[in-house]
Amino acid sequence: MAGTGKSTISRTVALSLAKEKRLGASFFFKRGEADRGNMAKFFPTIAADLVRGEPAIARCLKGVIEREPAIFRKAMREQFDKLFLEPLSITPRKQSLVVVVDALDECEQENDVKLMIRLFSQASSLQSVQVKVFLTSRPELPIRLGFKVVEGKYQDLTIHNIPSTVVEHDISVFLQHELASIRGEFNTSVQEYRRLAADWPGQSNIQSLVQMTSPPFIFAATVCRFVNDRRCGNPKEQLGEVLLFRTKSQASQLDATYMPVLNKLIDGVNTKQCDQIFQHFRDIIGSIIILAKPLSTAALGQILRIPINVFHPRFSTLVCIGSITSKAQAITTVTANEFTPS
């Protein structure tokens, strides 16, 4: 299921392993992004990560590249053998290494997906080091077919089959942690009379948010980003706006996630300005949704004939559901698709 926080789990696992010096490498797939939407840079990236974690591997990889300068253009199987298996086979290590691969379903070549699963299943043949692969994905057909071939060599966990009580507890812990951080940051930046109460947001509000979550993580994460966005107002008011949408219907769950953000676009503007904002919204967000590949803000603004000084303020209000970091960089996909079923 989408929106359950698979990528957040991957990032958390990777950070935890890095602290323990057990992270061998990581790769986060993203459909539509040149270097992350396919396997072209996968094993070169894994090899580079291995070198950073195990400098001794550098000597072996240097030898591989000197012998085969074109290795980075070779087929996946050869890259796996030369850039992954060979360096690890001559690097004794007591602790196991973990390779984190996120969102494999975002890889655009289905045959490459199945091949990668088969290749990594061969890592168990290494005698010098124990290598494990932590992988997240939606259960798309190519993924299922790939794992069918390596039956008995993996363990799996289906997130949406986890008991609801466990999910609700985890979301509650996440919300308490994030909102407490927001409270602390807000209170240190304002005068005393504006500070939030020490017990804000309160257990009843946390429970209301937990009951509104569907899909669970994408809702909770979006709410926290919205509540923390100082351009929209103070956290108490922002949370109050979210809690206005307390119903069980799917439409209302979508409303609860996105309407508080979208309402800020027309907050305090007249009818004429509203019409222009609505048109810009349809043009900008509609274009982002149907783009085959992400475009920079400058390029998209030029295509839509929206001046960059107008484009940025329009989109910056939507920072909770999409993001841009500079005029030259691509806009990340808005998260509305996270509500579509797998």
PDB file of C-alpha atoms in Angstrom, residues 48-266:
ATOM      1  CA  ALA A  48      31.003   4.118  -4.205  1.00  0.00           C
ATOM      2  CA  ASP A  49      29.141   3.675  -0.912  1.00  0.00           C
ATOM      3  CA  LEU A  50      31.094   0.508  -0.124  1.00  0.00           C
ATOM      4  CA  VAL A  51      34.377   2.378  -0.595  1.00  0.00           C
ATOM      5  CA  ARG A  52      33.301   5.109   1.820  1.00  0.00           C
ATOM      6  CA  GLY A  53      32.455   2.510   4.450  1.00  0.00           C
ATOM      7  CA  GLU A  54      35.342   0.122   3.758  1.00  0.00           C
ATOM      8  CA  PRO A  55      38.417   1.986   2.394  1.00  0.00           C
ATOM      9  CA  ALA A  56      40.178  -1.353   1.794  1.00  0.00           C
ATOM     10  CA  ILE A  57      37.691  -2.026  -1.005  1.00  0.00           C
ATOM     11  CA  ALA A  58      39.072   0.975  -2.914  1.00  0.00           C
ATOM     12  CA  ARG A  59      42.223  -0.911  -3.926  1.00  0.00           C
ATOM     13  CA  CYS A  60      40.212  -3.741  -5.429  1.00  0.00           C
ATOM     14  CA  LEU A  61      37.860  -1.394  -7.277  1.00  0.00           C
ATOM     15  CA  LYS A  62      40.813   0.613  -8.568  1.00  0.00           C
ATOM     16  CA  GLY A  63      42.192  -2.586 -10.063  1.00  0.00           C
ATOM     17  CA  VAL A  64      38.814  -3.457 -11.614  1.00  0.00           C
ATOM     18  CA  ILE A  65      38.511  -0.031 -13.253  1.00  0.00           C
ATOM     19  CA  GLU A  66      42.092  -0.129 -14.543  1.00  0.00           C
ATOM     20  CA  ARG A  67      41.509  -3.560 -16.098  1.00  0.00           C
ATOM     21  CA  GLU A  68      38.049  -2.690 -17.436  1.00  0.00           C
ATOM     22  CA  PRO A  69      37.611   1.074 -17.933  1.00  0.00           C
ATOM     23  CA  ALA A  70      34.196   0.462 -19.531  1.00  0.00           C
ATOM     24  CA  ILE A  71      32.810  -1.460 -16.534  1.00  0.00           C
ATOM     25  CA  PHE A  72      30.302   1.309 -15.746  1.00  0.00           C
ATOM     26  CA  ARG A  73      28.700   0.759 -19.153  1.00  0.00           C
ATOM     27  CA  LYS A  74      28.605  -3.032 -18.923  1.00  0.00           C
ATOM     28  CA  ALA A  75      25.544  -5.196 -18.252  1.00  0.00           C
ATOM     29  CA  MET A  76      24.109  -5.435 -14.742  1.00  0.00           C
ATOM     30  CA  ARG A  77      25.339  -8.967 -14.149  1.00  0.00           C
ATOM     31  CA  GLU A  78      28.943  -8.020 -14.937  1.00  0.00           C
ATOM     32  CA  GLN A  79      28.737  -4.883 -12.793  1.00  0.00           C
ATOM     33  CA  PHE A  80      27.374  -6.979  -9.921  1.00  0.00           C
ATOM     34  CA  ASP A  81      30.268  -9.431 -10.200  1.00  0.00           C
ATOM     35  CA  LYS A  82      33.040  -6.843 -10.593  1.00  0.00           C
ATOM     36  CA  LEU A  83      31.776  -3.901  -8.523  1.00  0.00           C
ATOM     37  CA  PHE A  84      30.055  -5.803  -5.718  1.00  0.00           C
ATOM     38  CA  LEU A  85      30.919  -9.485  -5.312  1.00  0.00           C
ATOM     39  CA  GLU A  86      34.626  -9.276  -6.173  1.00  0.00           C
ATOM     40  CA  PRO A  87      35.525  -6.385  -3.804  1.00  0.00           C
ATOM     41  CA  LEU A  88      33.548  -7.895  -0.924  1.00  0.00           C
ATOM     42  CA  SER A  89      35.032 -11.359  -1.465  1.00  0.00           C
ATOM     43  CA  ILE A  90      38.517 -10.086  -0.542  1.00  0.00           C
ATOM     44  CA  THR A  91      37.435  -7.892   2.373  1.00  0.00           C
ATOM     45  CA  PRO A  92      37.197  -9.961   5.581  1.00  0.00           C
ATOM     46  CA  ARG A  93      34.817  -8.428   8.102  1.00  0.00           C
ATOM     47  CA  LYS A  94      33.351  -9.735  11.350  1.00  0.00           C
ATOM     48  CA  GLN A  95      30.242  -7.554  11.333  1.00  0.00           C
ATOM     49  CA  SER A  96      27.576  -8.081   8.699  1.00  0.00           C
ATOM     50  CA  LEU A  97      26.947  -5.387   6.080  1.00  0.00           C
ATOM     51  CA  VAL A  98      23.494  -4.267   4.998  1.00  0.00           C
ATOM     52  CA  VAL A  99      22.531  -2.788   1.634  1.00  0.00           C
ATOM     53  CA  VAL A 100      19.356  -0.673   1.784  1.00  0.00           C
ATOM     54  CA  VAL A 101      17.294  -0.466  -1.423  1.00  0.00           C
ATOM     55  CA  ASP A 102      14.165   1.673  -1.293  1.00  0.00           C
ATOM     56  CA  ALA A 103      11.145   1.748  -3.626  1.00  0.00           C
ATOM     57  CA  LEU A 104      12.286  -0.924  -6.068  1.00  0.00           C
ATOM     58  CA  ASP A 105       8.886  -0.641  -7.776  1.00  0.00           C
ATOM     59  CA  GLU A 106       9.959   2.872  -8.875  1.00  0.00           C
ATOM     60  CA  CYS A 107      12.577   1.353 -11.204  1.00  0.00           C
ATOM     61  CA  GLU A 108      11.282   1.704 -14.748  1.00  0.00           C
ATOM     62  CA  GLN A 109      12.771  -1.487 -16.280  1.00  0.00           C
ATOM     63  CA  GLU A 110      10.813  -4.526 -15.110  1.00  0.00           C
ATOM     64  CA  ASN A 111      13.387  -7.071 -16.322  1.00  0.00           C
ATOM     65  CA  ASP A 112      16.151  -5.230 -14.456  1.00  0.00           C
ATOM     66  CA  VAL A 113      14.076  -5.391 -11.276  1.00  0.00           C
ATOM     67  CA  LYS A 114      13.747  -9.175 -11.508  1.00  0.00           C
ATOM     68  CA  LEU A 115      17.429  -9.557 -12.366  1.00  0.00           C
ATOM     69  CA  MET A 116      18.554  -7.420  -9.428  1.00  0.00           C
ATOM     70  CA  ILE A 117      16.607  -9.603  -6.999  1.00  0.00           C
ATOM     71  CA  ARG A 118      18.226 -12.734  -8.442  1.00  0.00           C
ATOM     72  CA  LEU A 119      21.693 -11.182  -8.324  1.00  0.00           C
ATOM     73  CA  PHE A 120      21.454 -10.088  -4.708  1.00  0.00           C
ATOM     74  CA  SER A 121      20.292 -13.579  -3.731  1.00  0.00           C
ATOM     75  CA  GLN A 122      23.806 -14.710  -4.738  1.00  0.00           C
ATOM     76  CA  ALA A 123      25.387 -12.528  -2.044  1.00  0.00           C
ATOM     77  CA  SER A 124      24.898 -15.423   0.378  1.00  0.00           C
ATOM     78  CA  SER A 125      27.795 -17.163  -1.410  1.00  0.00           C
ATOM     79  CA  LEU A 126      30.293 -14.676   0.067  1.00  0.00           C
ATOM     80  CA  GLN A 127      32.559 -16.303   2.650  1.00  0.00           C
ATOM     81  CA  SER A 128      34.430 -13.210   3.851  1.00  0.00           C
ATOM     82  CA  VAL A 129      31.447 -11.163   4.995  1.00  0.00           C
ATOM     83  CA  GLN A 130      27.750 -11.650   5.615  1.00  0.00           C
ATOM     84  CA  VAL A 131      25.737  -9.331   3.371  1.00  0.00           C
ATOM     85  CA  LYS A 132      22.059  -8.644   3.887  1.00  0.00           C
ATOM     86  CA  VAL A 133      19.753  -6.589   1.670  1.00  0.00           C
ATOM     87  CA  PHE A 134      16.942  -4.506   3.175  1.00  0.00           C
ATOM     88  CA  LEU A 135      14.480  -3.767   0.386  1.00  0.00           C
ATOM     89  CA  THR A 136      11.147  -1.926   0.267  1.00  0.00           C
ATOM     90  CA  SER A 137       8.619  -1.935  -2.550  1.00  0.00           C
ATOM     91  CA  ARG A 138       4.976  -2.101  -3.452  1.00  0.00           C
ATOM     92  CA  PRO A 139       4.060  -5.703  -4.356  1.00  0.00           C
ATOM     93  CA  GLU A 140       3.985  -5.082  -8.114  1.00  0.00           C
ATOM     94  CA  LEU A 141       4.025  -8.114 -10.449  1.00  0.00           C
ATOM     95  CA  PRO A 142       7.732  -7.848 -11.477  1.00  0.00           C
ATOM     96  CA  ILE A 143       8.705  -7.714  -7.797  1.00  0.00           C
ATOM     97  CA  ARG A 144       6.615 -10.771  -6.959  1.00  0.00           C
ATOM     98  CA  LEU A 145       8.013 -12.678  -9.941  1.00  0.00           C
ATOM     99  CA  GLY A 146      11.561 -11.761  -8.951  1.00  0.00           C
ATOM    100  CA  PHE A 147      11.139 -13.106  -5.444  1.00  0.00           C
ATOM    101  CA  LYS A 148       9.365 -16.219  -6.711  1.00  0.00           C
ATOM    102  CA  VAL A 149      12.650 -17.310  -8.306  1.00  0.00           C
ATOM    103  CA  VAL A 150      14.602 -16.937  -5.029  1.00  0.00           C
ATOM    104  CA  GLU A 151      12.034 -18.653  -2.802  1.00  0.00           C
ATOM    105  CA  GLY A 152      13.458 -19.526   0.612  1.00  0.00           C
ATOM    106  CA  LYS A 153      16.265 -16.955   0.455  1.00  0.00           C
ATOM    107  CA  TYR A 154      14.409 -14.013   1.938  1.00  0.00           C
ATOM    108  CA  GLN A 155      12.044 -12.937   4.693  1.00  0.00           C
ATOM    109  CA  ASP A 156       9.190 -10.556   3.965  1.00  0.00           C
ATOM    110  CA  LEU A 157       6.853  -8.309   5.918  1.00  0.00           C
ATOM    111  CA  THR A 158       3.666  -6.840   4.458  1.00  0.00           C
ATOM    112  CA  ILE A 159       3.150  -3.478   6.137  1.00  0.00           C
ATOM    113  CA  HIS A 160      -0.581  -3.201   5.525  1.00  0.00           C
ATOM    114  CA  ASN A 161      -1.075  -6.600   7.221  1.00  0.00           C
ATOM    115  CA  ILE A 162       0.360  -5.305  10.489  1.00  0.00           C
ATOM    116  CA  PRO A 163      -2.398  -5.173  13.155  1.00  0.00           C
ATOM    117  CA  SER A 164      -4.105  -1.781  13.271  1.00  0.00           C
ATOM    118  CA  THR A 165      -3.342  -1.439  16.993  1.00  0.00           C
ATOM    119  CA  VAL A 166       0.396  -1.601  16.260  1.00  0.00           C
ATOM    120  CA  VAL A 167       0.097   0.907  13.408  1.00  0.00           C
ATOM    121  CA  GLU A 168      -1.942   3.312  15.533  1.00  0.00           C
ATOM    122  CA  HIS A 169       0.601   3.102  18.354  1.00  0.00           C
ATOM    123  CA  ASP A 170       3.485   3.825  15.967  1.00  0.00           C
ATOM    124  CA  ILE A 171       1.675   6.783  14.400  1.00  0.00           C
ATOM    125  CA  SER A 172       0.858   8.106  17.875  1.00  0.00           C
ATOM    126  CA  VAL A 173       4.529   7.929  18.891  1.00  0.00           C
ATOM    127  CA  PHE A 174       5.543   9.682  15.653  1.00  0.00           C
ATOM    128  CA  LEU A 175       3.006  12.485  16.119  1.00  0.00           C
ATOM    129  CA  GLN A 176       3.932  13.017  19.767  1.00  0.00           C
ATOM    130  CA  HIS A 177       7.622  13.267  18.885  1.00  0.00           C
ATOM    131  CA  GLU A 178       7.162  15.569  15.881  1.00  0.00           C
ATOM    132  CA  LEU A 179       4.637  17.892  17.490  1.00  0.00           C
ATOM    133  CA  ALA A 180       6.722  18.135  20.672  1.00  0.00           C
ATOM    134  CA  SER A 181       9.682  19.189  18.496  1.00  0.00           C
ATOM    135  CA  ILE A 182       7.500  21.756  16.729  1.00  0.00           C
ATOM    136  CA  ARG A 183       6.339  23.093  20.105  1.00  0.00           C
ATOM    137  CA  GLY A 184       9.907  23.403  21.342  1.00  0.00           C
ATOM    138  CA  GLU A 185      11.151  25.195  18.219  1.00  0.00           C
ATOM    139  CA  PHE A 186       8.172  27.544  18.175  1.00  0.00           C
ATOM    140  CA  ASN A 187       8.436  28.414  21.868  1.00  0.00           C
ATOM    141  CA  THR A 188      12.124  29.274  21.614  1.00  0.00           C
ATOM    142  CA  SER A 189      11.464  31.686  18.745  1.00  0.00           C
ATOM    143  CA  VAL A 190       8.564  33.754  20.148  1.00  0.00           C
ATOM    144  CA  GLN A 191       7.892  35.933  23.157  1.00  0.00           C
ATOM    145  CA  GLU A 192       6.606  34.227  26.284  1.00  0.00           C
ATOM    146  CA  TYR A 193       2.987  35.329  25.900  1.00  0.00           C
ATOM    147  CA  ARG A 194       2.799  33.619  22.470  1.00  0.00           C
ATOM    148  CA  ARG A 195       4.255  30.295  23.581  1.00  0.00           C
ATOM    149  CA  LEU A 196       2.311  27.062  23.329  1.00  0.00           C
ATOM    150  CA  ALA A 197       1.269  25.279  26.509  1.00  0.00           C
ATOM    151  CA  ALA A 198       3.732  22.725  27.856  1.00  0.00           C
ATOM    152  CA  ASP A 199       1.233  19.925  27.188  1.00  0.00           C
ATOM    153  CA  TRP A 200       0.322  21.056  23.637  1.00  0.00           C
ATOM    154  CA  PRO A 201      -1.159  19.485  21.521  1.00  0.00           C
ATOM    155  CA  GLY A 202      -2.685  17.269  24.198  1.00  0.00           C
ATOM    156  CA  GLN A 203      -3.463  13.562  24.135  1.00  0.00           C
ATOM    157  CA  SER A 204      -7.021  14.042  22.862  1.00  0.00           C
ATOM    158  CA  ASN A 205      -5.781  15.889  19.769  1.00  0.00           C
ATOM    159  CA  ILE A 206      -3.107  13.244  19.176  1.00  0.00           C
ATOM    160  CA  GLN A 207      -5.797  10.568  19.339  1.00  0.00           C
ATOM    161  CA  SER A 208      -8.014  12.498  16.920  1.00  0.00           C
ATOM    162  CA  LEU A 209      -5.143  12.726  14.430  1.00  0.00           C
ATOM    163  CA  VAL A 210      -4.406   9.007  14.766  1.00  0.00           C
ATOM    164  CA  GLN A 211      -8.045   8.191  13.991  1.00  0.00           C
ATOM    165  CA  MET A 212      -7.926  10.417  10.889  1.00  0.00           C
ATOM    166  CA  THR A 213      -4.889   8.722   9.339  1.00  0.00           C
ATOM    167  CA  SER A 214      -5.421   6.953   6.015  1.00  0.00           C
ATOM    168  CA  PRO A 215      -3.018   6.084   4.532  1.00  0.00           C
ATOM    169  CA  PRO A 216      -1.373   6.409   7.919  1.00  0.00           C
ATOM    170  CA  PHE A 217       2.078   7.819   7.432  1.00  0.00           C
ATOM    171  CA  ILE A 218       1.567  10.190   4.521  1.00  0.00           C
ATOM    172  CA  PHE A 219      -1.219  11.900   6.448  1.00  0.00           C
ATOM    173  CA  ALA A 220       0.778  12.186   9.674  1.00  0.00           C
ATOM    174  CA  ALA A 221       3.894  13.472   7.888  1.00  0.00           C
ATOM    175  CA  THR A 222       1.952  16.038   5.835  1.00  0.00           C
ATOM    176  CA  VAL A 223       0.100  17.308   8.906  1.00  0.00           C
ATOM    177  CA  CYS A 224       3.375  17.796  10.788  1.00  0.00           C
ATOM    178  CA  ARG A 225       4.935  19.694   7.881  1.00  0.00           C
ATOM    179  CA  PHE A 226       1.855  21.914   7.634  1.00  0.00           C
ATOM    180  CA  VAL A 227       1.714  22.604  11.373  1.00  0.00           C
ATOM    181  CA  ASN A 228       5.438  23.443  11.341  1.00  0.00           C
ATOM    182  CA  ASP A 229       5.212  25.838   8.360  1.00  0.00           C
ATOM    183  CA  ARG A 230       5.559  29.282   9.927  1.00  0.00           C
ATOM    184  CA  ARG A 231       4.458  30.969   6.707  1.00  0.00           C
ATOM    185  CA  CYS A 232       0.992  29.550   7.311  1.00  0.00           C
ATOM    186  CA  GLY A 233       0.553  30.691  10.916  1.00  0.00           C
ATOM    187  CA  ASN A 234       1.258  29.438  14.415  1.00  0.00           C
ATOM    188  CA  PRO A 235       1.159  25.689  15.188  1.00  0.00           C
ATOM    189  CA  LYS A 236      -1.928  25.826  17.409  1.00  0.00           C
ATOM    190  CA  GLU A 237      -4.044  27.506  14.711  1.00  0.00           C
ATOM    191  CA  GLN A 238      -2.712  25.187  12.014  1.00  0.00           C
ATOM    192  CA  LEU A 239      -3.522  22.072  14.004  1.00  0.00           C
ATOM    193  CA  GLY A 240      -7.001  23.425  14.673  1.00  0.00           C
ATOM    194  CA  GLU A 241      -7.614  23.733  10.929  1.00  0.00           C
ATOM    195  CA  VAL A 242      -6.629  20.110  10.364  1.00  0.00           C
ATOM    196  CA  LEU A 243      -8.882  18.889  13.165  1.00  0.00           C
ATOM    197  CA  LEU A 244     -11.917  20.473  11.488  1.00  0.00           C
ATOM    198  CA  PHE A 245     -11.927  17.482   9.115  1.00  0.00           C
ATOM    199  CA  ARG A 246     -12.785  14.695  11.572  1.00  0.00           C
ATOM    200  CA  THR A 247     -14.852  12.166   9.619  1.00  0.00           C
ATOM    201  CA  LYS A 248     -14.337   8.672   8.283  1.00  0.00           C
ATOM    202  CA  SER A 249     -15.019   9.008   4.547  1.00  0.00           C
ATOM    203  CA  GLN A 250     -12.157   8.705   2.039  1.00  0.00           C
ATOM    204  CA  ALA A 251     -12.968  12.122   0.576  1.00  0.00           C
ATOM    205  CA  SER A 252     -12.772  13.695   4.016  1.00  0.00           C
ATOM    206  CA  GLN A 253      -9.450  11.987   4.737  1.00  0.00           C
ATOM    207  CA  LEU A 254      -8.077  13.527   1.565  1.00  0.00           C
ATOM    208  CA  ASP A 255      -9.601  16.856   2.576  1.00  0.00           C
ATOM    209  CA  ALA A 256      -7.996  16.641   6.004  1.00  0.00           C
ATOM    210  CA  THR A 257      -4.577  16.189   4.432  1.00  0.00           C
ATOM    211  CA  TYR A 258      -4.703  18.756   1.664  1.00  0.00           C
ATOM    212  CA  MET A 259      -7.472  21.303   2.247  1.00  0.00           C
ATOM    213  CA  PRO A 260      -5.760  23.151   5.136  1.00  0.00           C
ATOM    214  CA  VAL A 261      -2.722  23.595   2.866  1.00  0.00           C
ATOM    215  CA  LEU A 262      -4.735  24.628  -0.181  1.00  0.00           C
ATOM    216  CA  ASN A 263      -6.928  27.046   1.768  1.00  0.00           C
ATOM    217  CA  LYS A 264      -3.811  29.085   2.547  1.00  0.00           C
ATOM    218  CA  LEU A 265      -3.529  29.926  -1.150  1.00  0.00           C
ATOM    219  CA  ILE A 266      -6.646  32.107  -0.996  1.00  0.00           C
TER     220      ILE A 266
END
